[in-house]
Amino acid sequence: MNDAHLDPGVGEVLVSEEQLRERVAELGREIAAEYEGRELLLVGVLKGAVFFMADLMRELPLFCEVDFMAISSYGSATDSSGVVRILKDLDINIEERHVLVVEDIIDSGLTLSYLMRNLRSRAPASLEVCALFVKESAHKVRKSVRYVGFDIPNRFVVGYGLDFAERYRNLPYVAVLDDSLLPEGM
Ligand code: IMP
Ligand code: MG
């Protein structure tokens, strides 16, 4: 099977292309209003947030720059190892900068907590988070996420940047992954 759109592992569509487009535009308007007059630095978390960030940025009529970090908390599958490490650090110095971290999805919140602690220590002028998806499991960190695209149930989802073992990022919508593909206990 080579056609990701027809893959039997891709289940019910949770968020359609149209819903994604509308919500990203709304987030853009909200962020643009709050950052008016300030220069923004978007920090994308590779790789999943790239798709969202590219669309979000085009909804921002502000001067903004981008930089990226890669962090690993998971192996190639879906279970959290509890270990977070930086695979690629930022290229630029964020001291005195208005930083908005752009995340694809927050599950346990482990990645985000680590990232925020790390970035805060670099003394940015401000530091906020925009996450496209926040799962129910992330209720403890939900309040620290300034901009949330969608609150979703604890299902494993793929598409629009989100992968399962590096696959399905290119789906233009977000769908639930068929339970039969997931390891036990997910
Ligand atoms: P956390 O540290 O448990 O919050 O995990 C966050 C990271 O796990 C995200 O940036 C994703 O890379 C990955 N992740 C968590 N849930 C999903 C999902 O449902 N689909 C795809 N990736 C996920
Ligand atoms: Mg991933």
mmCIF file with all atom_site columns, N, CA and C in Angstrom, residues 77-127:
data_model
loop_
_atom_site.group_PDB
_atom_site.id
_atom_site.type_symbol
_atom_site.label_atom_id
_atom_site.label_alt_id
_atom_site.label_comp_id
_atom_site.label_asym_id
_atom_site.label_entity_id
_atom_site.label_seq_id
_atom_site.pdbx_PDB_ins_code
_atom_site.Cartn_x
_atom_site.Cartn_y
_atom_site.Cartn_z
_atom_site.occupancy
_atom_site.B_iso_or_equiv
_atom_site.pdbx_formal_charge
_atom_site.auth_seq_id
_atom_site.auth_comp_id
_atom_site.auth_asym_id
_atom_site.auth_atom_id
_atom_site.pdbx_PDB_model_num
ATOM 1   N N  . ALA A 1 77  ? 7.818  4.755  17.851 1.00 0.00 ? 77  ALA A N  1
ATOM 2   C CA . ALA A 1 77  ? 6.433  4.333  18.053 1.00 0.00 ? 77  ALA A CA 1
ATOM 3   C C  . ALA A 1 77  ? 5.657  5.372  18.858 1.00 0.00 ? 77  ALA A C  1
ATOM 4   N N  . THR A 1 78  ? 4.745  4.958  19.659 1.00 0.00 ? 78  THR A N  1
ATOM 5   C CA . THR A 1 78  ? 3.824  5.907  20.273 1.00 0.00 ? 78  THR A CA 1
ATOM 6   C C  . THR A 1 78  ? 3.942  6.003  21.784 1.00 0.00 ? 78  THR A C  1
ATOM 7   N N  . ASP A 1 79  ? 4.851  5.255  22.380 1.00 0.00 ? 79  ASP A N  1
ATOM 8   C CA . ASP A 1 79  ? 4.912  5.307  23.838 1.00 0.00 ? 79  ASP A CA 1
ATOM 9   C C  . ASP A 1 79  ? 5.974  6.284  24.313 1.00 0.00 ? 79  ASP A C  1
ATOM 10  N N  . SER A 1 80  ? 5.676  6.950  25.427 1.00 0.00 ? 80  SER A N  1
ATOM 11  C CA . SER A 1 80  ? 6.605  7.922  25.968 1.00 0.00 ? 80  SER A CA 1
ATOM 12  C C  . SER A 1 80  ? 7.665  7.218  26.800 1.00 0.00 ? 80  SER A C  1
ATOM 13  N N  . SER A 1 81  ? 8.926  7.482  26.468 1.00 0.00 ? 81  SER A N  1
ATOM 14  C CA . SER A 1 81  ? 10.006 6.860  27.224 1.00 0.00 ? 81  SER A CA 1
ATOM 15  C C  . SER A 1 81  ? 10.301 7.660  28.485 1.00 0.00 ? 81  SER A C  1
ATOM 16  N N  . GLY A 1 82  ? 9.785  8.872  28.553 1.00 0.00 ? 82  GLY A N  1
ATOM 17  C CA . GLY A 1 82  ? 10.050 9.737  29.701 1.00 0.00 ? 82  GLY A CA 1
ATOM 18  C C  . GLY A 1 82  ? 11.376 10.472 29.577 1.00 0.00 ? 82  GLY A C  1
ATOM 19  N N  . VAL A 1 83  ? 12.100 10.184 28.515 1.00 0.00 ? 83  VAL A N  1
ATOM 20  C CA . VAL A 1 83  ? 13.399 10.837 28.329 1.00 0.00 ? 83  VAL A CA 1
ATOM 21  C C  . VAL A 1 83  ? 13.259 11.927 27.278 1.00 0.00 ? 83  VAL A C  1
ATOM 22  N N  . VAL A 1 84  ? 13.716 13.143 27.639 1.00 0.00 ? 84  VAL A N  1
ATOM 23  C CA . VAL A 1 84  ? 13.642 14.259 26.702 1.00 0.00 ? 84  VAL A CA 1
ATOM 24  C C  . VAL A 1 84  ? 15.055 14.737 26.429 1.00 0.00 ? 84  VAL A C  1
ATOM 25  N N  . ARG A 1 85  ? 15.420 14.871 25.178 1.00 0.00 ? 85  ARG A N  1
ATOM 26  C CA . ARG A 1 85  ? 16.725 15.454 24.895 1.00 0.00 ? 85  ARG A CA 1
ATOM 27  C C  . ARG A 1 85  ? 16.662 16.317 23.634 1.00 0.00 ? 85  ARG A C  1
ATOM 28  N N  . ILE A 1 86  ? 17.583 17.287 23.565 1.00 0.00 ? 86  ILE A N  1
ATOM 29  C CA . ILE A 1 86  ? 17.631 18.181 22.411 1.00 0.00 ? 86  ILE A CA 1
ATOM 30  C C  . ILE A 1 86  ? 18.447 17.533 21.306 1.00 0.00 ? 86  ILE A C  1
ATOM 31  N N  . LEU A 1 87  ? 17.806 17.338 20.159 1.00 0.00 ? 87  LEU A N  1
ATOM 32  C CA . LEU A 1 87  ? 18.501 16.765 19.003 1.00 0.00 ? 87  LEU A CA 1
ATOM 33  C C  . LEU A 1 87  ? 19.080 17.877 18.134 1.00 0.00 ? 87  LEU A C  1
ATOM 34  N N  . LYS A 1 88  ? 18.364 19.011 18.113 1.00 0.00 ? 88  LYS A N  1
ATOM 35  C CA . LYS A 1 88  ? 18.846 20.191 17.374 1.00 0.00 ? 88  LYS A CA 1
ATOM 36  C C  . LYS A 1 88  ? 18.444 21.426 18.164 1.00 0.00 ? 88  LYS A C  1
ATOM 37  N N  . ASP A 1 89  ? 19.425 22.262 18.467 1.00 0.00 ? 89  ASP A N  1
ATOM 38  C CA . ASP A 1 89  ? 19.121 23.468 19.242 1.00 0.00 ? 89  ASP A CA 1
ATOM 39  C C  . ASP A 1 89  ? 18.819 24.637 18.294 1.00 0.00 ? 89  ASP A C  1
ATOM 40  N N  . LEU A 1 90  ? 18.353 25.746 18.867 1.00 0.00 ? 90  LEU A N  1
ATOM 41  C CA . LEU A 1 90  ? 18.093 26.952 18.083 1.00 0.00 ? 90  LEU A CA 1
ATOM 42  C C  . LEU A 1 90  ? 19.375 27.465 17.464 1.00 0.00 ? 90  LEU A C  1
ATOM 43  N N  . ASP A 1 91  ? 19.243 28.157 16.330 1.00 0.00 ? 91  ASP A N  1
ATOM 44  C CA . ASP A 1 91  ? 20.417 28.781 15.710 1.00 0.00 ? 91  ASP A CA 1
ATOM 45  C C  . ASP A 1 91  ? 20.678 30.142 16.332 1.00 0.00 ? 91  ASP A C  1
ATOM 46  N N  . ILE A 1 92  ? 19.593 30.809 16.772 1.00 0.00 ? 92  ILE A N  1
ATOM 47  C CA . ILE A 1 92  ? 19.773 32.187 17.237 1.00 0.00 ? 92  ILE A CA 1
ATOM 48  C C  . ILE A 1 92  ? 19.595 32.324 18.749 1.00 0.00 ? 92  ILE A C  1
ATOM 49  N N  . ASN A 1 93  ? 20.084 33.455 19.243 1.00 0.00 ? 93  ASN A N  1
ATOM 50  C CA . ASN A 1 93  ? 19.987 33.796 20.655 1.00 0.00 ? 93  ASN A CA 1
ATOM 51  C C  . ASN A 1 93  ? 18.617 34.434 20.909 1.00 0.00 ? 93  ASN A C  1
ATOM 52  N N  . ILE A 1 94  ? 17.870 33.926 21.876 1.00 0.00 ? 94  ILE A N  1
ATOM 53  C CA . ILE A 1 94  ? 16.505 34.429 22.090 1.00 0.00 ? 94  ILE A CA 1
ATOM 54  C C  . ILE A 1 94  ? 16.408 35.454 23.224 1.00 0.00 ? 94  ILE A C  1
ATOM 55  N N  . GLU A 1 95  ? 17.554 35.836 23.774 1.00 0.00 ? 95  GLU A N  1
ATOM 56  C CA . GLU A 1 95  ? 17.554 36.830 24.843 1.00 0.00 ? 95  GLU A CA 1
ATOM 57  C C  . GLU A 1 95  ? 16.852 38.101 24.367 1.00 0.00 ? 95  GLU A C  1
ATOM 58  N N  . GLU A 1 96  ? 15.903 38.597 25.198 1.00 0.00 ? 96  GLU A N  1
ATOM 59  C CA . GLU A 1 96  ? 15.173 39.846 24.886 1.00 0.00 ? 96  GLU A CA 1
ATOM 60  C C  . GLU A 1 96  ? 14.203 39.706 23.716 1.00 0.00 ? 96  GLU A C  1
ATOM 61  N N  . ARG A 1 97  ? 14.011 38.509 23.232 1.00 0.00 ? 97  ARG A N  1
ATOM 62  C CA . ARG A 1 97  ? 13.093 38.318 22.096 1.00 0.00 ? 97  ARG A CA 1
ATOM 63  C C  . ARG A 1 97  ? 11.724 37.877 22.593 1.00 0.00 ? 97  ARG A C  1
ATOM 64  N N  . HIS A 1 98  ? 10.682 38.218 21.806 1.00 0.00 ? 98  HIS A N  1
ATOM 65  C CA . HIS A 1 98  ? 9.336  37.729 22.109 1.00 0.00 ? 98  HIS A CA 1
ATOM 66  C C  . HIS A 1 98  ? 9.177  36.388 21.404 1.00 0.00 ? 98  HIS A C  1
ATOM 67  N N  . VAL A 1 99  ? 9.183  35.335 22.208 1.00 0.00 ? 99  VAL A N  1
ATOM 68  C CA . VAL A 1 99  ? 9.204  33.976 21.662 1.00 0.00 ? 99  VAL A CA 1
ATOM 69  C C  . VAL A 1 99  ? 7.833  33.307 21.781 1.00 0.00 ? 99  VAL A C  1
ATOM 70  N N  . LEU A 1 100 ? 7.382  32.754 20.666 1.00 0.00 ? 100 LEU A N  1
ATOM 71  C CA . LEU A 1 100 ? 6.167  31.952 20.680 1.00 0.00 ? 100 LEU A CA 1
ATOM 72  C C  . LEU A 1 100 ? 6.540  30.544 20.207 1.00 0.00 ? 100 LEU A C  1
ATOM 73  N N  . VAL A 1 101 ? 6.429  29.591 21.124 1.00 0.00 ? 101 VAL A N  1
ATOM 74  C CA . VAL A 1 101 ? 6.737  28.209 20.786 1.00 0.00 ? 101 VAL A CA 1
ATOM 75  C C  . VAL A 1 101 ? 5.534  27.615 20.057 1.00 0.00 ? 101 VAL A C  1
ATOM 76  N N  . VAL A 1 102 ? 5.794  27.022 18.904 1.00 0.00 ? 102 VAL A N  1
ATOM 77  C CA . VAL A 1 102 ? 4.713  26.420 18.121 1.00 0.00 ? 102 VAL A CA 1
ATOM 78  C C  . VAL A 1 102 ? 4.858  24.902 18.179 1.00 0.00 ? 102 VAL A C  1
ATOM 79  N N  . GLU A 1 103 ? 3.865  24.268 18.783 1.00 0.00 ? 103 GLU A N  1
ATOM 80  C CA . GLU A 1 103 ? 3.872  22.814 18.984 1.00 0.00 ? 103 GLU A CA 1
ATOM 81  C C  . GLU A 1 103 ? 2.741  22.165 18.199 1.00 0.00 ? 103 GLU A C  1
ATOM 82  N N  . ASP A 1 104 ? 2.969  20.947 17.764 1.00 0.00 ? 104 ASP A N  1
ATOM 83  C CA . ASP A 1 104 ? 1.907  20.227 17.061 1.00 0.00 ? 104 ASP A CA 1
ATOM 84  C C  . ASP A 1 104 ? 0.862  19.705 18.042 1.00 0.00 ? 104 ASP A C  1
ATOM 85  N N  . ILE A 1 105 ? 1.330  18.923 19.022 1.00 0.00 ? 105 ILE A N  1
ATOM 86  C CA . ILE A 1 105 ? 0.367  18.271 19.911 1.00 0.00 ? 105 ILE A CA 1
ATOM 87  C C  . ILE A 1 105 ? 0.981  18.068 21.288 1.00 0.00 ? 105 ILE A C  1
ATOM 88  N N  . ILE A 1 106 ? 0.163  18.255 22.315 1.00 0.00 ? 106 ILE A N  1
ATOM 89  C CA . ILE A 1 106 ? 0.653  18.049 23.671 1.00 0.00 ? 106 ILE A CA 1
ATOM 90  C C  . ILE A 1 106 ? -0.111 16.887 24.279 1.00 0.00 ? 106 ILE A C  1
ATOM 91  N N  . ASP A 1 107 ? 0.643  15.903 24.723 1.00 0.00 ? 107 ASP A N  1
ATOM 92  C CA . ASP A 1 107 ? 0.038  14.673 25.239 1.00 0.00 ? 107 ASP A CA 1
ATOM 93  C C  . ASP A 1 107 ? 0.263  14.590 26.747 1.00 0.00 ? 107 ASP A C  1
ATOM 94  N N  . SER A 1 108 ? 1.441  14.143 27.175 1.00 0.00 ? 108 SER A N  1
ATOM 95  C CA . SER A 1 108 ? 1.723  14.109 28.619 1.00 0.00 ? 108 SER A CA 1
ATOM 96  C C  . SER A 1 108 ? 2.148  15.495 29.112 1.00 0.00 ? 108 SER A C  1
ATOM 97  N N  . GLY A 1 109 ? 2.652  16.310 28.206 1.00 0.00 ? 109 GLY A N  1
ATOM 98  C CA . GLY A 1 109 ? 3.149  17.633 28.573 1.00 0.00 ? 109 GLY A CA 1
ATOM 99  C C  . GLY A 1 109 ? 4.621  17.608 28.952 1.00 0.00 ? 109 GLY A C  1
ATOM 100 N N  . LEU A 1 110 ? 5.200  16.433 28.913 1.00 0.00 ? 110 LEU A N  1
ATOM 101 C CA . LEU A 1 110 ? 6.605  16.256 29.298 1.00 0.00 ? 110 LEU A CA 1
ATOM 102 C C  . LEU A 1 110 ? 7.558  17.055 28.403 1.00 0.00 ? 110 LEU A C  1
ATOM 103 N N  . THR A 1 111 ? 7.342  16.944 27.102 1.00 0.00 ? 111 THR A N  1
ATOM 104 C CA . THR A 1 111 ? 8.185  17.658 26.148 1.00 0.00 ? 111 THR A CA 1
ATOM 105 C C  . THR A 1 111 ? 8.079  19.161 26.379 1.00 0.00 ? 111 THR A C  1
ATOM 106 N N  . LEU A 1 112 ? 6.847  19.621 26.544 1.00 0.00 ? 112 LEU A N  1
ATOM 107 C CA . LEU A 1 112 ? 6.622  21.056 26.725 1.00 0.00 ? 112 LEU A CA 1
ATOM 108 C C  . LEU A 1 112 ? 7.249  21.573 28.012 1.00 0.00 ? 112 LEU A C  1
ATOM 109 N N  . SER A 1 113 ? 7.083  20.862 29.123 1.00 0.00 ? 113 SER A N  1
ATOM 110 C CA . SER A 1 113 ? 7.648  21.310 30.401 1.00 0.00 ? 113 SER A CA 1
ATOM 111 C C  . SER A 1 113 ? 9.151  21.463 30.299 1.00 0.00 ? 113 SER A C  1
ATOM 112 N N  . TYR A 1 114 ? 9.765  20.471 29.684 1.00 0.00 ? 114 TYR A N  1
ATOM 113 C CA . TYR A 1 114 ? 11.216 20.509 29.525 1.00 0.00 ? 114 TYR A CA 1
ATOM 114 C C  . TYR A 1 114 ? 11.625 21.697 28.665 1.00 0.00 ? 114 TYR A C  1
ATOM 115 N N  . LEU A 1 115 ? 10.930 21.848 27.553 1.00 0.00 ? 115 LEU A N  1
ATOM 116 C CA . LEU A 1 115 ? 11.254 22.917 26.610 1.00 0.00 ? 115 LEU A CA 1
ATOM 117 C C  . LEU A 1 115 ? 11.101 24.296 27.237 1.00 0.00 ? 115 LEU A C  1
ATOM 118 N N  . MET A 1 116 ? 10.023 24.490 27.996 1.00 0.00 ? 116 MET A N  1
ATOM 119 C CA . MET A 1 116 ? 9.771  25.791 28.607 1.00 0.00 ? 116 MET A CA 1
ATOM 120 C C  . MET A 1 116 ? 10.835 26.133 29.638 1.00 0.00 ? 116 MET A C  1
ATOM 121 N N  . ARG A 1 117 ? 11.206 25.154 30.432 1.00 0.00 ? 117 ARG A N  1
ATOM 122 C CA . ARG A 1 117 ? 12.259 25.368 31.436 1.00 0.00 ? 117 ARG A CA 1
ATOM 123 C C  . ARG A 1 117 ? 13.563 25.770 30.738 1.00 0.00 ? 117 ARG A C  1
ATOM 124 N N  . ASN A 1 118 ? 13.854 25.049 29.688 1.00 0.00 ? 118 ASN A N  1
ATOM 125 C CA . ASN A 1 118 ? 15.076 25.294 28.940 1.00 0.00 ? 118 ASN A CA 1
ATOM 126 C C  . ASN A 1 118 ? 15.083 26.689 28.299 1.00 0.00 ? 118 ASN A C  1
ATOM 127 N N  . LEU A 1 119 ? 13.992 27.056 27.656 1.00 0.00 ? 119 LEU A N  1
ATOM 128 C CA . LEU A 1 119 ? 13.948 28.350 26.967 1.00 0.00 ? 119 LEU A CA 1
ATOM 129 C C  . LEU A 1 119 ? 13.890 29.527 27.940 1.00 0.00 ? 119 LEU A C  1
ATOM 130 N N  . ARG A 1 120 ? 13.162 29.328 29.052 1.00 0.00 ? 120 ARG A N  1
ATOM 131 C CA . ARG A 1 120 ? 13.060 30.400 30.048 1.00 0.00 ? 120 ARG A CA 1
ATOM 132 C C  . ARG A 1 120 ? 14.438 30.789 30.580 1.00 0.00 ? 120 ARG A C  1
ATOM 133 N N  . SER A 1 121 ? 15.310 29.818 30.722 1.00 0.00 ? 121 SER A N  1
ATOM 134 C CA . SER A 1 121 ? 16.650 30.076 31.258 1.00 0.00 ? 121 SER A CA 1
ATOM 135 C C  . SER A 1 121 ? 17.491 30.943 30.310 1.00 0.00 ? 121 SER A C  1
ATOM 136 N N  . ARG A 1 122 ? 17.016 31.122 29.076 1.00 0.00 ? 122 ARG A N  1
ATOM 137 C CA . ARG A 1 122 ? 17.769 31.948 28.111 1.00 0.00 ? 122 ARG A CA 1
ATOM 138 C C  . ARG A 1 122 ? 17.298 33.407 28.093 1.00 0.00 ? 122 ARG A C  1
ATOM 139 N N  . ALA A 1 123 ? 16.417 33.735 29.044 1.00 0.00 ? 123 ALA A N  1
ATOM 140 C CA . ALA A 1 123 ? 15.964 35.120 29.254 1.00 0.00 ? 123 ALA A CA 1
ATOM 141 C C  . ALA A 1 123 ? 15.303 35.817 28.059 1.00 0.00 ? 123 ALA A C  1
ATOM 142 N N  . PRO A 1 124 ? 14.272 35.198 27.473 1.00 0.00 ? 124 PRO A N  1
ATOM 143 C CA . PRO A 1 124 ? 13.533 35.900 26.416 1.00 0.00 ? 124 PRO A CA 1
ATOM 144 C C  . PRO A 1 124 ? 12.705 37.030 27.025 1.00 0.00 ? 124 PRO A C  1
ATOM 145 N N  . ALA A 1 125 ? 12.322 38.030 26.229 1.00 0.00 ? 125 ALA A N  1
ATOM 146 C CA . ALA A 1 125 ? 11.483 39.128 26.727 1.00 0.00 ? 125 ALA A CA 1
ATOM 147 C C  . ALA A 1 125 ? 10.109 38.580 27.107 1.00 0.00 ? 125 ALA A C  1
ATOM 148 N N  . SER A 1 126 ? 9.608  37.636 26.320 1.00 0.00 ? 126 SER A N  1
ATOM 149 C CA . SER A 1 126 ? 8.362  36.949 26.665 1.00 0.00 ? 126 SER A CA 1
ATOM 150 C C  . SER A 1 126 ? 8.411  35.558 26.056 1.00 0.00 ? 126 SER A C  1
ATOM 151 N N  . LEU A 1 127 ? 7.626  34.659 26.649 1.00 0.00 ? 127 LEU A N  1
ATOM 152 C CA . LEU A 1 127 ? 7.636  33.267 26.195 1.00 0.00 ? 127 LEU A CA 1
ATOM 153 C C  . LEU A 1 127 ? 6.231  32.695 26.329 1.00 0.00 ? 127 LEU A C  1
#
